[in-house]
mmCIF file of C-alpha atoms in Angstrom:
data_model
loop_
_atom_site.group_PDB
_atom_site.id
_atom_site.type_symbol
_atom_site.label_atom_id
_atom_site.label_comp_id
_atom_site.label_asym_id
_atom_site.label_seq_id
_atom_site.Cartn_x
_atom_site.Cartn_y
_atom_site.Cartn_z
ATOM 1 C CA MET A 91 8.490 17.332 -75.138
ATOM 2 C CA HIS A 92 7.604 15.559 -78.396
ATOM 3 C CA ASP A 93 11.099 15.318 -79.600
ATOM 4 C CA LEU A 94 12.046 13.390 -76.535
ATOM 5 C CA ASN A 95 12.758 9.654 -77.008
ATOM 6 C CA PHE A 96 11.558 7.537 -73.986
ATOM 7 C CA ASN A 97 9.325 4.491 -73.343
ATOM 8 C CA ARG A 98 5.815 5.079 -72.156
ATOM 9 C CA HIS A 99 5.390 2.212 -69.793
ATOM 10 C CA ARG A 100 2.260 3.729 -68.456
ATOM 11 C CA ARG A 101 0.297 3.037 -71.540
ATOM 12 C CA LEU A 102 -0.158 -0.503 -70.248
ATOM 13 C CA ARG A 103 -1.633 0.792 -66.894
ATOM 14 C CA THR A 104 -4.305 3.151 -68.211
ATOM 15 C CA SER A 105 -7.356 0.951 -66.869
ATOM 16 C CA ASN A 106 -8.135 -1.992 -64.717
ATOM 17 C CA ALA A 107 -8.912 -3.980 -67.881
ATOM 18 C CA MET A 108 -5.678 -2.918 -69.343
ATOM 19 C CA ARG A 109 -3.868 -3.934 -66.303
ATOM 20 C CA GLU A 110 -5.437 -7.325 -66.061
ATOM 21 C CA LEU A 111 -4.745 -7.952 -69.698
ATOM 22 C CA VAL A 112 -1.082 -7.627 -69.321
ATOM 23 C CA ARG A 113 -0.703 -9.126 -65.577
ATOM 24 C CA GLU A 114 1.964 -11.465 -65.347
ATOM 25 C CA ASN A 115 1.028 -13.640 -62.303
ATOM 26 C CA HIS A 116 -2.370 -14.828 -61.007
ATOM 27 C CA ILE A 117 -3.658 -16.571 -58.016
ATOM 28 C CA THR A 118 -6.277 -19.262 -58.785
ATOM 29 C CA THR A 119 -7.951 -21.695 -56.297
ATOM 30 C CA SER A 120 -5.828 -24.492 -57.903
ATOM 31 C CA ASP A 121 -2.700 -22.819 -56.606
ATOM 32 C CA LEU A 122 -3.898 -23.134 -52.836
ATOM 33 C CA ILE A 123 -3.370 -25.874 -50.244
ATOM 34 C CA TYR A 124 -5.291 -25.552 -47.038
ATOM 35 C CA PRO A 125 -3.900 -26.849 -43.789
ATOM 36 C CA LEU A 126 -6.303 -28.672 -41.600
ATOM 37 C CA PHE A 127 -5.778 -29.605 -37.880
ATOM 38 C CA VAL A 128 -7.818 -32.738 -36.894
ATOM 39 C CA VAL A 129 -8.055 -33.795 -33.362
ATOM 40 C CA GLU A 130 -9.402 -36.989 -31.521
ATOM 41 C CA GLY A 131 -12.861 -36.657 -29.815
ATOM 42 C CA GLU A 132 -16.216 -35.532 -30.857
ATOM 43 C CA GLN A 133 -18.018 -32.290 -31.381
ATOM 44 C CA VAL A 134 -14.663 -30.350 -31.349
ATOM 45 C CA ARG A 135 -14.576 -27.129 -33.423
ATOM 46 C CA THR A 136 -12.175 -24.958 -31.432
ATOM 47 C CA GLU A 137 -10.821 -21.830 -32.904
ATOM 48 C CA VAL A 138 -7.049 -21.413 -32.327
ATOM 49 C CA SER A 139 -6.666 -18.413 -30.285
ATOM 50 C CA SER A 140 -3.625 -16.928 -32.050
ATOM 51 C CA MET A 141 -4.982 -17.739 -35.568
ATOM 52 C CA PRO A 142 -8.486 -16.191 -36.034
ATOM 53 C CA GLY A 143 -10.507 -18.160 -38.457
ATOM 54 C CA VAL A 144 -8.514 -21.367 -38.050
ATOM 55 C CA PHE A 145 -10.038 -24.402 -36.224
ATOM 56 C CA GLN A 146 -9.010 -27.718 -34.753
ATOM 57 C CA VAL A 147 -11.904 -29.973 -35.889
ATOM 58 C CA SER A 148 -12.752 -33.588 -34.743
ATOM 59 C CA LEU A 149 -13.728 -36.273 -37.476
ATOM 60 C CA ASP A 150 -17.543 -35.607 -37.040
ATOM 61 C CA TYR A 151 -16.760 -31.939 -38.487
ATOM 62 C CA LEU A 152 -14.420 -33.180 -41.025
ATOM 63 C CA ASP A 153 -16.859 -33.762 -43.910
ATOM 64 C CA GLN A 154 -18.197 -30.257 -43.335
ATOM 65 C CA GLU A 155 -14.709 -28.624 -43.644
ATOM 66 C CA ILE A 156 -13.964 -30.512 -46.787
ATOM 67 C CA SER A 157 -17.265 -29.805 -48.383
ATOM 68 C CA GLU A 158 -16.779 -26.134 -47.824
ATOM 69 C CA LEU A 159 -13.251 -26.270 -49.492
ATOM 70 C CA GLU A 160 -14.662 -28.245 -52.572
ATOM 71 C CA GLN A 161 -17.433 -25.593 -53.003
ATOM 72 C CA LEU A 162 -14.809 -22.951 -52.773
ATOM 73 C CA GLY A 163 -12.721 -24.684 -55.458
ATOM 74 C CA ILE A 164 -9.835 -25.603 -53.244
ATOM 75 C CA ARG A 165 -8.780 -29.057 -54.324
ATOM 76 C CA SER A 166 -5.731 -29.799 -51.867
ATOM 77 C CA VAL A 167 -5.459 -30.141 -48.014
ATOM 78 C CA LEU A 168 -2.498 -30.621 -45.871
ATOM 79 C CA LEU A 169 -3.283 -32.644 -42.845
ATOM 80 C CA PHE A 170 -2.001 -32.266 -39.203
ATOM 81 C CA GLY A 171 -3.143 -34.732 -36.484
ATOM 82 C CA ILE A 172 -3.532 -33.982 -32.776
ATOM 83 C CA PRO A 173 -3.738 -37.183 -30.706
ATOM 84 C CA LYS A 174 -5.143 -37.469 -27.187
ATOM 85 C CA GLU A 175 -1.997 -39.476 -26.032
ATOM 86 C CA LYS A 176 1.632 -38.752 -26.773
ATOM 87 C CA ASP A 177 4.810 -40.707 -25.975
ATOM 88 C CA GLU A 178 8.436 -40.476 -26.464
ATOM 89 C CA GLU A 179 8.348 -42.536 -29.755
ATOM 90 C CA GLY A 180 5.442 -40.717 -31.288
ATOM 91 C CA THR A 181 3.567 -43.956 -31.788
ATOM 92 C CA GLN A 182 0.361 -42.255 -32.762
ATOM 93 C CA ALA A 183 2.030 -40.821 -35.826
ATOM 94 C CA TYR A 184 2.277 -44.369 -37.469
ATOM 95 C CA CYS A 185 -0.654 -46.144 -35.870
ATOM 96 C CA GLU A 186 -3.271 -47.662 -38.427
ATOM 97 C CA THR A 187 -5.994 -46.041 -36.309
ATOM 98 C CA GLY A 188 -4.173 -42.788 -35.786
ATOM 99 C CA ILE A 189 -5.938 -39.493 -36.206
ATOM 100 C CA VAL A 190 -4.544 -38.667 -39.549
ATOM 101 C CA GLN A 191 -4.935 -42.083 -40.859
ATOM 102 C CA GLN A 192 -8.591 -42.033 -39.964
ATOM 103 C CA SER A 193 -8.894 -38.626 -41.480
ATOM 104 C CA LEU A 194 -7.338 -39.718 -44.777
ATOM 105 C CA LYS A 195 -9.692 -42.800 -44.961
ATOM 106 C CA GLN A 196 -12.873 -40.614 -44.392
ATOM 107 C CA ILE A 197 -11.847 -37.861 -46.886
ATOM 108 C CA LYS A 198 -11.032 -40.443 -49.604
ATOM 109 C CA ALA A 199 -14.273 -42.332 -48.900
ATOM 110 C CA ASN A 200 -16.479 -39.223 -49.107
ATOM 111 C CA PHE A 201 -14.518 -36.887 -51.277
ATOM 112 C CA PRO A 202 -12.390 -38.926 -53.675
ATOM 113 C CA SER A 203 -11.298 -36.050 -55.804
ATOM 114 C CA MET A 204 -9.779 -34.049 -52.907
ATOM 115 C CA VAL A 205 -5.933 -34.202 -53.026
ATOM 116 C CA THR A 206 -4.780 -35.273 -49.504
ATOM 117 C CA ILE A 207 -1.293 -34.326 -48.327
ATOM 118 C CA ALA A 208 -0.144 -35.948 -45.181
ATOM 119 C CA ASP A 209 2.479 -33.897 -43.050
ATOM 120 C CA THR A 210 4.907 -36.701 -42.072
ATOM 121 C CA CYS A 211 6.577 -35.866 -38.712
ATOM 122 C CA LEU A 212 6.572 -36.903 -35.293
ATOM 123 C CA CYS A 213 6.540 -33.558 -33.292
ATOM 124 C CA GLU A 214 2.752 -33.512 -32.861
ATOM 125 C CA TYR A 215 2.881 -37.107 -31.457
ATOM 126 C CA THR A 216 5.917 -37.071 -29.163
ATOM 127 C CA SER A 217 5.739 -36.081 -25.593
ATOM 128 C CA HIS A 218 8.794 -33.969 -25.841
ATOM 129 C CA GLY A 219 7.660 -32.190 -28.996
ATOM 130 C CA HIS A 220 10.492 -32.979 -31.021
ATOM 131 C CA CYS A 221 10.570 -34.336 -34.631
ATOM 132 C CA GLY A 222 12.557 -37.473 -33.695
ATOM 133 C CA LEU A 223 13.760 -39.865 -31.052
ATOM 134 C CA ILE A 224 15.829 -38.221 -28.357
ATOM 135 C CA HIS A 225 19.370 -39.366 -27.795
ATOM 136 C CA ALA A 226 20.851 -39.899 -24.321
ATOM 137 C CA ASP A 227 22.478 -36.449 -24.697
ATOM 138 C CA GLY A 228 19.455 -34.841 -25.326
ATOM 139 C CA HIS A 229 19.824 -34.246 -29.058
ATOM 140 C CA VAL A 230 17.431 -35.760 -31.795
ATOM 141 C CA ASP A 231 19.003 -38.977 -33.202
ATOM 142 C CA ASN A 232 18.746 -38.388 -36.922
ATOM 143 C CA ASP A 233 19.410 -42.128 -38.066
ATOM 144 C CA LYS A 234 17.225 -43.843 -35.458
ATOM 145 C CA SER A 235 14.431 -41.497 -36.285
ATOM 146 C CA LEU A 236 14.310 -42.274 -40.069
ATOM 147 C CA PRO A 237 12.694 -45.742 -39.539
ATOM 148 C CA LEU A 238 9.743 -44.189 -37.674
ATOM 149 C CA HIS A 239 9.256 -41.545 -40.408
ATOM 150 C CA VAL A 240 9.247 -44.408 -42.939
ATOM 151 C CA GLN A 241 6.583 -46.086 -40.906
ATOM 152 C CA THR A 242 4.548 -42.993 -40.679
ATOM 153 C CA ALA A 243 4.671 -42.505 -44.395
ATOM 154 C CA ILE A 244 3.681 -45.944 -45.282
ATOM 155 C CA SER A 245 0.781 -45.964 -42.814
ATOM 156 C CA GLN A 246 -0.277 -42.643 -44.205
ATOM 157 C CA ALA A 247 -0.131 -43.995 -47.894
ATOM 158 C CA LYS A 248 -2.149 -47.030 -46.992
ATOM 159 C CA ALA A 249 -4.780 -44.855 -45.448
ATOM 160 C CA GLY A 250 -5.199 -42.941 -48.765
ATOM 161 C CA ALA A 251 -2.548 -40.042 -48.720
ATOM 162 C CA ASP A 252 -2.070 -38.876 -52.305
ATOM 163 C CA ILE A 253 1.082 -37.130 -51.346
ATOM 164 C CA ILE A 254 3.642 -37.714 -48.467
ATOM 165 C CA ALA A 255 5.078 -34.327 -47.021
ATOM 166 C CA PRO A 256 8.057 -35.100 -44.694
ATOM 167 C CA SER A 257 8.651 -31.989 -42.568
ATOM 168 C CA SER A 258 11.332 -33.157 -39.899
ATOM 169 C CA MET A 259 14.380 -31.928 -41.564
ATOM 170 C CA MET A 260 16.309 -35.162 -40.840
ATOM 171 C CA ASP A 261 19.187 -35.705 -43.059
ATOM 172 C CA GLY A 262 18.221 -38.417 -45.566
ATOM 173 C CA PHE A 263 14.538 -38.463 -44.779
ATOM 174 C CA VAL A 264 13.480 -38.311 -48.518
ATOM 175 C CA ALA A 265 15.808 -41.229 -49.475
ATOM 176 C CA ALA A 266 14.497 -43.416 -46.526
ATOM 177 C CA ILE A 267 10.820 -42.504 -47.155
ATOM 178 C CA ARG A 268 11.199 -43.028 -51.076
ATOM 179 C CA LYS A 269 12.771 -46.344 -50.471
ATOM 180 C CA GLY A 270 10.125 -47.346 -47.903
ATOM 181 C CA LEU A 271 7.184 -46.335 -50.067
ATOM 182 C CA ASP A 272 8.571 -48.221 -53.071
ATOM 183 C CA GLU A 273 9.108 -51.412 -51.185
ATOM 184 C CA ALA A 274 5.578 -51.289 -49.794
ATOM 185 C CA GLY A 275 4.107 -50.795 -53.201
ATOM 186 C CA PHE A 276 3.636 -47.101 -53.272
ATOM 187 C CA GLN A 277 5.921 -46.227 -56.105
ATOM 188 C CA GLN A 278 3.284 -43.725 -57.481
ATOM 189 C CA THR A 279 2.978 -41.931 -54.359
ATOM 190 C CA PRO A 280 4.795 -38.494 -54.655
ATOM 191 C CA ILE A 281 6.756 -36.801 -51.886
ATOM 192 C CA MET A 282 6.376 -33.113 -51.168
ATOM 193 C CA SER A 283 9.530 -32.398 -49.167
ATOM 194 C CA TYR A 284 9.952 -29.592 -46.755
ATOM 195 C CA ALA A 285 13.313 -29.197 -48.365
ATOM 196 C CA VAL A 286 14.203 -25.831 -47.129
ATOM 197 C CA LYS A 287 12.747 -25.237 -43.770
ATOM 198 C CA TYR A 288 14.279 -22.509 -41.250
ATOM 199 C CA ALA A 289 14.142 -22.529 -37.673
ATOM 200 C CA SER A 290 11.816 -19.524 -37.770
ATOM 201 C CA ALA A 291 10.187 -17.455 -35.277
ATOM 202 C CA PHE A 292 7.186 -17.303 -37.571
ATOM 203 C CA TYR A 293 5.905 -20.700 -36.480
ATOM 204 C CA GLY A 294 4.689 -19.801 -32.990
ATOM 205 C CA PRO A 295 0.960 -19.797 -33.676
ATOM 206 C CA PHE A 296 1.287 -23.149 -35.486
ATOM 207 C CA ARG A 297 2.505 -24.761 -32.325
ATOM 208 C CA ASP A 298 -0.637 -23.499 -30.625
ATOM 209 C CA ALA A 299 -2.745 -25.110 -33.408
ATOM 210 C CA ALA A 300 -0.814 -28.422 -33.475
ATOM 211 C CA GLU A 301 0.046 -28.464 -29.808
ATOM 212 C CA SER A 302 3.525 -29.324 -30.899
ATOM 213 C CA ALA A 303 5.883 -26.812 -28.934
ATOM 214 C CA PRO A 304 9.220 -28.446 -27.892
ATOM 215 C CA GLN A 305 9.198 -29.282 -24.019
ATOM 216 C CA PHE A 306 12.830 -28.497 -23.901
ATOM 217 C CA GLY A 307 15.426 -26.865 -26.090
ATOM 218 C CA ASP A 308 14.466 -25.787 -29.692
ATOM 219 C CA ARG A 309 14.669 -27.284 -33.238
ATOM 220 C CA LYS A 310 17.789 -25.098 -34.354
ATOM 221 C CA GLN A 311 19.887 -28.321 -34.329
ATOM 222 C CA TYR A 312 17.793 -29.715 -37.345
ATOM 223 C CA GLN A 313 16.120 -26.887 -38.978
ATOM 224 C CA MET A 314 18.094 -24.012 -40.754
ATOM 225 C CA ASP A 315 19.645 -20.999 -39.590
ATOM 226 C CA PRO A 316 17.590 -17.986 -41.118
ATOM 227 C CA ALA A 317 20.820 -16.259 -41.994
ATOM 228 C CA ASN A 318 21.900 -18.777 -44.388
ATOM 229 C CA ARG A 319 21.185 -18.750 -48.101
ATOM 230 C CA ARG A 320 23.661 -21.114 -49.746
ATOM 231 C CA GLU A 321 22.791 -23.804 -47.418
ATOM 232 C CA ALA A 322 19.269 -23.810 -48.911
ATOM 233 C CA PHE A 323 20.723 -24.881 -52.230
ATOM 234 C CA ARG A 324 22.479 -27.927 -50.635
ATOM 235 C CA GLU A 325 19.271 -28.996 -48.827
ATOM 236 C CA ALA A 326 17.167 -28.679 -52.054
ATOM 237 C CA ALA A 327 19.789 -30.436 -54.083
ATOM 238 C CA SER A 328 19.865 -33.335 -51.829
ATOM 239 C CA ASP A 329 16.112 -33.954 -51.556
ATOM 240 C CA VAL A 330 16.000 -33.660 -55.535
ATOM 241 C CA GLU A 331 18.850 -36.347 -55.824
ATOM 242 C CA GLN A 332 16.847 -38.494 -53.219
ATOM 243 C CA GLY A 333 13.522 -38.559 -55.137
ATOM 244 C CA ALA A 334 11.466 -35.575 -54.151
ATOM 245 C CA ASP A 335 8.644 -34.634 -56.181
ATOM 246 C CA PHE A 336 7.845 -31.165 -54.868
ATOM 247 C CA LEU A 337 10.051 -28.811 -52.955
ATOM 248 C CA ILE A 338 8.738 -26.728 -50.110
ATOM 249 C CA VAL A 339 10.360 -23.426 -48.850
ATOM 250 C CA LYS A 340 9.118 -22.467 -45.364
ATOM 251 C CA PRO A 341 8.551 -19.876 -44.331
ATOM 252 C CA SER A 342 7.746 -17.763 -47.415
ATOM 253 C CA LEU A 343 7.198 -14.084 -46.714
ATOM 254 C CA ALA A 344 10.638 -13.206 -45.488
ATOM 255 C CA TYR A 345 12.361 -15.799 -47.725
ATOM 256 C CA MET A 346 11.207 -14.750 -51.224
ATOM 257 C CA ASP A 347 14.812 -14.618 -52.284
ATOM 258 C CA ILE A 348 15.176 -18.347 -51.304
ATOM 259 C CA ILE A 349 12.012 -19.307 -53.373
ATOM 260 C CA ARG A 350 13.532 -17.603 -56.325
ATOM 261 C CA ASP A 351 16.921 -19.134 -55.779
ATOM 262 C CA VAL A 352 15.717 -22.587 -55.382
ATOM 263 C CA LYS A 353 13.185 -22.290 -58.317
ATOM 264 C CA GLU A 354 15.950 -21.106 -60.708
ATOM 265 C CA ARG A 355 18.025 -24.279 -59.809
ATOM 266 C CA HIS A 356 15.404 -26.956 -59.833
ATOM 267 C CA ASP A 357 12.419 -27.452 -62.200
ATOM 268 C CA LEU A 358 10.285 -29.327 -59.795
ATOM 269 C CA PRO A 359 7.050 -27.904 -58.538
ATOM 270 C CA MET A 360 7.908 -25.178 -55.874
ATOM 271 C CA VAL A 361 5.590 -24.824 -52.842
ATOM 272 C CA ALA A 362 5.644 -21.775 -50.642
ATOM 273 C CA TYR A 363 4.473 -22.277 -47.146
ATOM 274 C CA ASN A 364 2.705 -19.031 -45.770
ATOM 275 C CA VAL A 365 3.106 -19.918 -42.229
ATOM 276 C CA SER A 366 1.085 -19.192 -39.158
ATOM 277 C CA GLY A 367 2.946 -16.171 -37.964
ATOM 278 C CA GLU A 368 2.702 -14.487 -41.401
ATOM 279 C CA TYR A 369 -1.173 -15.167 -41.240
ATOM 280 C CA SER A 370 -1.637 -14.149 -37.639
ATOM 281 C CA MET A 371 0.230 -10.766 -38.180
ATOM 282 C CA VAL A 372 -2.099 -10.010 -41.074
ATOM 283 C CA LYS A 373 -5.225 -10.936 -39.149
ATOM 284 C CA ALA A 374 -4.306 -8.967 -36.096
ATOM 285 C CA ALA A 375 -3.507 -5.892 -38.205
ATOM 286 C CA ALA A 376 -6.789 -6.236 -40.054
ATOM 287 C CA GLN A 377 -8.783 -6.592 -36.851
ATOM 288 C CA ASN A 378 -7.291 -3.437 -35.595
ATOM 289 C CA GLY A 379 -8.323 -1.646 -38.840
ATOM 290 C CA TRP A 380 -4.657 -0.962 -39.609
ATOM 291 C CA ILE A 381 -4.623 -2.674 -43.072
ATOM 292 C CA ASP A 382 -6.917 -3.645 -45.962
ATOM 293 C CA GLU A 383 -6.716 -7.392 -45.371
ATOM 294 C CA LYS A 384 -7.885 -8.411 -48.988
ATOM 295 C CA ALA A 385 -5.436 -6.267 -50.718
ATOM 296 C CA ILE A 386 -2.590 -7.260 -48.344
ATOM 297 C CA VAL A 387 -3.175 -10.957 -48.725
ATOM 298 C CA LEU A 388 -3.687 -10.842 -52.385
ATOM 299 C CA GLU A 389 -0.522 -8.730 -53.019
ATOM 300 C CA THR A 390 1.662 -11.182 -50.554
ATOM 301 C CA LEU A 391 0.485 -14.430 -52.242
ATOM 302 C CA THR A 392 0.911 -12.861 -55.790
ATOM 303 C CA ALA A 393 4.424 -11.840 -54.645
ATOM 304 C CA MET A 394 5.168 -15.528 -53.779
ATOM 305 C CA LYS A 395 3.968 -16.582 -57.325
ATOM 306 C CA ARG A 396 6.136 -13.901 -58.816
ATOM 307 C CA ALA A 397 9.108 -15.291 -56.620
ATOM 308 C CA GLY A 398 8.550 -18.635 -58.331
ATOM 309 C CA ALA A 399 6.029 -20.652 -56.316
ATOM 310 C CA ASP A 400 3.590 -22.858 -58.186
ATOM 311 C CA LEU A 401 1.575 -23.633 -55.305
ATOM 312 C CA ILE A 402 0.881 -21.995 -51.818
ATOM 313 C CA ILE A 403 0.228 -23.604 -48.460
ATOM 314 C CA THR A 404 -1.812 -20.941 -46.762
ATOM 315 C CA TYR A 405 -4.296 -20.530 -43.971
ATOM 316 C CA HIS A 406 -5.795 -17.625 -46.060
ATOM 317 C CA ALA A 407 -6.959 -20.109 -48.660
ATOM 318 C CA LYS A 408 -10.749 -19.916 -47.842
ATOM 319 C CA ASP A 409 -10.654 -16.142 -47.756
ATOM 320 C CA VAL A 410 -8.796 -15.960 -51.093
ATOM 321 C CA ALA A 411 -11.090 -18.512 -52.718
ATOM 322 C CA ASN A 412 -14.079 -16.512 -51.567
ATOM 323 C CA TRP A 413 -12.596 -13.134 -53.036
ATOM 324 C CA ILE A 414 -11.829 -14.905 -56.340
ATOM 325 C CA GLN A 415 -15.442 -16.187 -56.533
ATOM 326 C CA GLN A 416 -16.730 -12.559 -55.916
ATOM 327 C CA SER A 417 -14.503 -10.952 -58.361
#
C-alpha cells in the first residue's frame, strides 16, 4: 500500500481538537437574531401551541425577555406586534402608540445596546390578514399599499428601530421606504429587506404566533413561487438597486441553493430566516425522542452559514446561545 499515491484527508479529522482547528464555519451568538411577538395587554406570556418554547408576551414581560437575551449574548431582536384591534387598512401598524412602537421605545430606553429590527408589514394589523390594501377585485393593491408601508417604517424609526425590515413583498417597497426614511431624517437607518420570500407552507406556526393568517385566499400573488430560482435573482437585484442594506432569504432550510446563489451575486450581508415550520418540525421530533435536537439544530444552522448566510433569524436562538455558553 505504501507505493500508492493518494491524499490522506482523514489526517485533519483525527480528534475533536483537530476538527475544531480546521473548521470552516462557526455559529456565534452575534450571528443570531431572535424573533419576539409582543401583544397588547398585561400579564400575558402565552406559549404558542405550535411552537414549543416560543411565547407571545405583553410589555410588562418584555424587559425580562430582553434581559435574558442579553445575558445569553444575543444582540438583536426582530419585533412583531399583535394588536387588540385590526381594521382593513392596518392602522395600528403605523400608529405612534402601536404595540411595536411602544416595544421599541421601551427596549431602547432600558437596553440601548440591543439592536432592534422592526418587521414592517400590515398583515398582523389588517382584519383580512393580507399585507396591503385590498382592491375591489379582491387582490392586494401594490401601489396604494406602499404609502402605508412608508408610514409604518417612519413611525418605527421614530420609536427607535435600529433597522427597518419590510416583509410584504410589494414591488418597489424598498425604494418607497428608503425615500420616505431619508425625507423624514432617517438617512442612517438601514433596511433589511425580505428580498427573496417564497409563498411557503413552512409559515403555518408563525401565523398562529402572529395571528396573521389571511382571512381569504393566499399570498401567492405577491410572494414567490417555491419552484422558481431565477426569479430570486431579479427580486434581490431590484432591492439592491433600490437601496437595501441587508438581504433576507425566507425560508432557509429548503432554500440553501437560493442563499448561495444570492450571496454569490451580491456582497451585502445575507440573512437566512430559519422559519417557524422548520423550528416546529425539529421541536416535535425532539419531543418524541426521534432526533438529537442539539445536534440537528447546530448542524442545520451551520449549513446555513456554509451556504452563505452571515446572520440567521431563528427561534432556536436561545437554545443555541445556551449550548454555546456550555461548550
